[in-house]
CSV table of C-alpha atoms in Angstrom, one decimal:
chain,number,residue,atom,x,y,z
A,38,UNK,CA,0.1,-0.4,0.1
A,39,UNK,CA,2.5,2.5,0.8
A,40,UNK,CA,4.5,2.2,-2.5
A,41,UNK,CA,1.7,2.2,-4.4
A,42,UNK,CA,0.9,5.5,-2.4
A,43,UNK,CA,4.4,6.8,-3.4
A,44,UNK,CA,3.5,6.1,-6.9
A,45,UNK,CA,0.2,7.8,-6.7
A,46,UNK,CA,2.1,11.0,-5.3
A,47,UNK,CA,5.0,11.3,-7.5
A,48,UNK,CA,2.3,10.6,-10.4
A,49,UNK,CA,0.9,13.7,-9.2
A,50,UNK,CA,3.4,15.8,-8.8
A,51,UNK,CA,4.7,14.9,-12.4
A,52,UNK,CA,1.0,15.6,-13.8
A,53,UNK,CA,1.0,19.2,-12.2
A,54,UNK,CA,4.8,20.1,-12.9
A,55,UNK,CA,4.0,19.3,-16.3
A,56,UNK,CA,0.8,21.5,-16.8
A,57,UNK,CA,2.1,24.3,-15.0
A,58,UNK,CA,5.6,24.4,-16.8
A,59,UNK,CA,3.0,24.3,-20.0
A,60,UNK,CA,1.1,26.7,-18.9
A,61,UNK,CA,3.8,29.5,-17.3
A,62,UNK,CA,7.5,28.1,-18.4
A,63,UNK,CA,10.2,26.3,-16.3
A,64,UNK,CA,11.2,30.0,-14.9
A,65,UNK,CA,8.5,30.9,-13.6
A,66,UNK,CA,6.8,28.1,-12.2
A,67,UNK,CA,7.8,27.4,-8.7
A,68,UNK,CA,7.6,24.6,-6.1
A,69,UNK,CA,4.9,25.6,-4.7
A,70,UNK,CA,2.8,26.1,-7.3
A,71,UNK,CA,3.3,22.9,-8.2
A,72,UNK,CA,2.6,21.4,-4.6
A,73,UNK,CA,-0.5,23.2,-4.8
A,74,UNK,CA,-1.5,22.0,-7.5
A,75,UNK,CA,-0.9,18.5,-7.3
A,76,UNK,CA,-2.2,19.0,-3.4
A,77,UNK,CA,0.8,17.6,-1.7
A,78,UNK,CA,3.6,19.0,0.6
A,79,UNK,CA,6.8,20.6,-0.1
A,80,UNK,CA,8.6,17.3,1.3
A,81,UNK,CA,6.8,15.0,-0.9
A,82,UNK,CA,8.4,17.0,-3.9
A,83,UNK,CA,12.4,16.9,-2.3
A,84,UNK,CA,11.5,12.9,-1.2
A,85,UNK,CA,10.9,12.5,-5.0
A,86,UNK,CA,12.8,15.0,-6.9
A,87,UNK,CA,15.4,16.3,-4.7
A,88,UNK,CA,15.3,19.7,-6.9
A,89,UNK,CA,13.1,21.5,-8.9
A,90,UNK,CA,15.9,20.7,-12.2
A,91,UNK,CA,15.5,17.3,-11.3
A,92,UNK,CA,11.7,17.6,-11.2
A,93,UNK,CA,11.9,19.2,-14.6
A,94,UNK,CA,14.5,16.6,-16.0
A,95,UNK,CA,11.6,13.6,-14.5
A,96,UNK,CA,8.8,15.4,-16.6
A,97,UNK,CA,10.7,14.7,-19.6
A,98,UNK,CA,11.9,11.3,-19.1
A,99,UNK,CA,8.8,10.0,-18.4
A,100,UNK,CA,7.7,11.0,-21.6
A,101,UNK,CA,10.8,10.6,-23.6
A,102,UNK,CA,12.3,6.9,-22.3
A,103,UNK,CA,8.9,5.5,-24.0
A,104,UNK,CA,8.8,7.6,-27.0
A,105,UNK,CA,13.1,7.3,-27.4
A,106,UNK,CA,12.3,3.2,-27.0
A,107,UNK,CA,9.7,2.9,-29.5
A,108,UNK,CA,11.8,5.2,-31.8
A,109,UNK,CA,14.9,2.9,-31.5
A,110,UNK,CA,12.8,-0.6,-31.7
A,111,UNK,CA,10.8,0.9,-34.9
A,112,UNK,CA,14.4,1.8,-36.6
A,113,UNK,CA,16.0,-0.9,-35.6
A,114,UNK,CA,12.5,-3.4,-37.8
A,115,UNK,CA,13.1,-0.6,-40.5
A,116,UNK,CA,16.4,-1.0,-41.0
A,117,UNK,CA,16.3,-5.4,-40.8
A,118,UNK,CA,13.2,-5.6,-43.0
A,119,UNK,CA,13.9,-2.8,-45.7
A,120,UNK,CA,17.1,-1.4,-45.9
A,121,UNK,CA,18.5,0.9,-47.7
A,122,UNK,CA,15.0,2.9,-47.8
A,123,UNK,CA,14.7,6.1,-46.6
A,124,UNK,CA,10.8,6.5,-46.0
A,125,UNK,CA,10.6,3.3,-43.1
A,126,UNK,CA,13.5,5.2,-41.3
A,127,UNK,CA,11.7,8.6,-41.4
A,128,UNK,CA,8.1,6.4,-40.1
A,129,UNK,CA,10.3,5.8,-37.0
A,130,UNK,CA,11.2,8.6,-35.9
A,131,UNK,CA,7.5,10.9,-36.9
A,132,UNK,CA,5.2,8.1,-35.9
A,133,UNK,CA,5.6,7.4,-32.0
A,134,UNK,CA,6.4,11.4,-31.7
A,135,UNK,CA,2.8,11.8,-33.1
A,136,UNK,CA,1.5,9.2,-30.9
A,137,UNK,CA,2.4,10.6,-27.6
A,138,UNK,CA,1.4,13.9,-28.8
A,139,UNK,CA,-2.6,12.4,-29.2
A,140,UNK,CA,-2.0,10.7,-25.7
A,141,UNK,CA,-5.3,11.8,-24.1
A,142,UNK,CA,-3.2,11.3,-20.6
A,143,UNK,CA,-1.2,14.7,-21.6
A,144,UNK,CA,0.3,14.2,-24.1
A,145,UNK,CA,-0.9,17.8,-25.5
A,146,UNK,CA,0.5,19.7,-22.7
A,147,UNK,CA,3.6,17.7,-22.8
A,148,UNK,CA,4.2,19.4,-26.5
A,149,UNK,CA,3.9,22.7,-25.0
A,150,UNK,CA,6.6,22.0,-22.7
A,151,UNK,CA,8.7,21.3,-25.4
A,152,UNK,CA,8.2,24.2,-27.1
A,153,UNK,CA,9.2,26.2,-23.7
A,154,UNK,CA,12.2,24.2,-24.1
A,155,UNK,CA,13.1,26.2,-27.3
A,156,UNK,CA,11.9,29.3,-26.0
A,157,UNK,CA,13.4,29.2,-23.0
A,158,UNK,CA,17.4,29.1,-22.3
A,159,UNK,CA,18.1,26.1,-19.4
A,160,UNK,CA,21.4,25.1,-20.3
A,161,UNK,CA,21.0,22.4,-17.7
A,162,UNK,CA,17.9,20.5,-19.5
A,163,UNK,CA,19.4,20.8,-22.5
A,164,UNK,CA,22.1,19.4,-21.5
A,165,UNK,CA,20.0,16.3,-19.6
A,166,UNK,CA,18.7,16.2,-22.8
A,167,UNK,CA,21.7,15.8,-25.0
A,168,UNK,CA,23.1,13.4,-22.3
A,169,UNK,CA,20.1,11.5,-22.0
A,170,UNK,CA,18.7,11.2,-26.0
A,171,UNK,CA,21.4,12.4,-28.2
A,172,UNK,CA,22.1,8.8,-28.7
A,173,UNK,CA,18.5,8.8,-30.4
A,174,UNK,CA,19.5,11.2,-32.8
A,175,UNK,CA,23.0,9.8,-33.5
A,176,UNK,CA,21.6,6.1,-35.0
A,177,UNK,CA,18.7,7.8,-36.9
A,178,UNK,CA,21.4,10.3,-38.3
A,179,UNK,CA,23.5,7.4,-39.1
A,180,UNK,CA,20.7,5.2,-40.6
A,181,UNK,CA,19.6,8.1,-42.7
A,182,UNK,CA,23.5,8.6,-44.1
A,183,UNK,CA,23.7,4.8,-45.3
A,184,UNK,CA,20.9,5.7,-47.4
A,185,UNK,CA,22.2,9.0,-48.8
A,186,UNK,CA,25.7,8.2,-49.0
A,187,UNK,CA,26.4,11.4,-51.3
A,188,UNK,CA,25.0,13.7,-49.0
A,189,UNK,CA,27.8,15.8,-46.7
A,190,UNK,CA,27.5,15.3,-43.0
A,191,UNK,CA,26.3,18.9,-42.6
A,192,UNK,CA,23.9,19.3,-45.0
A,193,UNK,CA,22.3,15.7,-43.2
A,194,UNK,CA,22.2,17.5,-39.6
A,195,UNK,CA,20.7,20.4,-41.0
A,196,UNK,CA,17.8,18.4,-42.3
A,197,UNK,CA,17.3,16.7,-39.6
A,198,UNK,CA,17.1,19.8,-37.6
A,199,UNK,CA,14.4,20.8,-39.7
A,200,UNK,CA,12.6,17.4,-39.9
A,201,UNK,CA,12.8,17.9,-36.0
A,202,UNK,CA,10.8,21.5,-36.1
A,203,UNK,CA,8.5,20.4,-38.1
A,204,UNK,CA,7.6,17.4,-36.2
A,205,UNK,CA,7.3,19.0,-33.2
A,206,UNK,CA,5.0,21.6,-35.1
A,207,UNK,CA,2.9,18.7,-36.8
A,208,UNK,CA,2.5,17.5,-33.2
A,209,UNK,CA,1.4,21.1,-31.2
A,210,UNK,CA,-1.2,20.8,-34.6
A,211,UNK,CA,-1.9,24.2,-34.6
A,212,UNK,CA,-1.3,24.9,-38.7
A,213,UNK,CA,-2.7,25.7,-41.4
A,214,UNK,CA,-4.7,22.2,-41.5
A,215,UNK,CA,-6.9,21.1,-38.5
A,216,UNK,CA,-8.2,17.8,-38.1
A,217,UNK,CA,-12.0,17.7,-38.6
A,218,UNK,CA,-14.7,17.7,-36.5
A,219,UNK,CA,-16.3,14.4,-37.6
A,220,UNK,CA,-12.3,12.6,-38.2
A,221,UNK,CA,-11.0,10.0,-35.5
A,222,UNK,CA,-7.6,11.4,-34.0
A,223,UNK,CA,-6.0,8.4,-35.2
A,224,UNK,CA,-6.8,8.5,-38.8
A,225,UNK,CA,-5.9,12.1,-38.5
A,226,UNK,CA,-2.4,11.3,-37.3
A,227,UNK,CA,-1.6,8.7,-40.0
A,228,UNK,CA,-2.5,11.5,-42.2
A,229,UNK,CA,-0.1,13.6,-40.9
A,230,UNK,CA,2.3,11.4,-40.8
A,231,UNK,CA,2.0,10.4,-44.5
A,232,UNK,CA,2.4,13.5,-45.4
A,233,UNK,CA,5.2,14.8,-43.3
A,234,UNK,CA,7.2,11.8,-44.3
A,235,UNK,CA,6.7,12.5,-47.7
A,236,UNK,CA,7.7,16.3,-47.4
A,237,UNK,CA,10.9,14.6,-45.4
A,238,UNK,CA,11.9,12.2,-47.6
A,239,UNK,CA,12.4,14.9,-50.7
A,240,UNK,CA,14.0,17.3,-48.4
A,241,UNK,CA,16.5,14.8,-47.4
A,242,UNK,CA,17.1,13.7,-51.3
A,243,UNK,CA,17.4,16.7,-52.4
A,244,UNK,CA,21.2,17.1,-54.1
A,245,UNK,CA,21.9,14.4,-52.4
A,246,UNK,CA,23.6,12.0,-55.3
């Protein structure tokens, strides 16, 4: 029972922190605001996370660990079953992220948290993300390079950056194309993935031979 209570408390803190970081940003949000929204005391935050920086990191970890594992599993399958083909690699990068964005358990809030990362100069967070998840981008970069031997490393990384930016925009779902009211979220997500894969594949192949 105690372990379940600890899990419940930790989960409430993470949900509250994610919601507040999405609304206000990292610098503006205080631990007291988090504890008030989560209905816990400050000792609970200190017990589970130790500091505000660690809390921020854990908000990312609980989403990014799952998405990164799904991306890498899909990447390895793509390389094994469709060697040399660009689109399956791009699908492995794009589809897990769009699926996470549509998660009803806070996926939308987390997308806004990601946007805060770009907007705020939080060096501790950027280092954490680089240290924990940089290997995922490197594995995709290598797989893409294997498909595009004529594309230089600098151009490859520029295009991977552009893909990441376009994907974040698609995850936020605030572009010109909105999900029709009668269209299921899953169908809209598949359509977005298909369009982004086609767009990205053309971009990666441009002048790559």
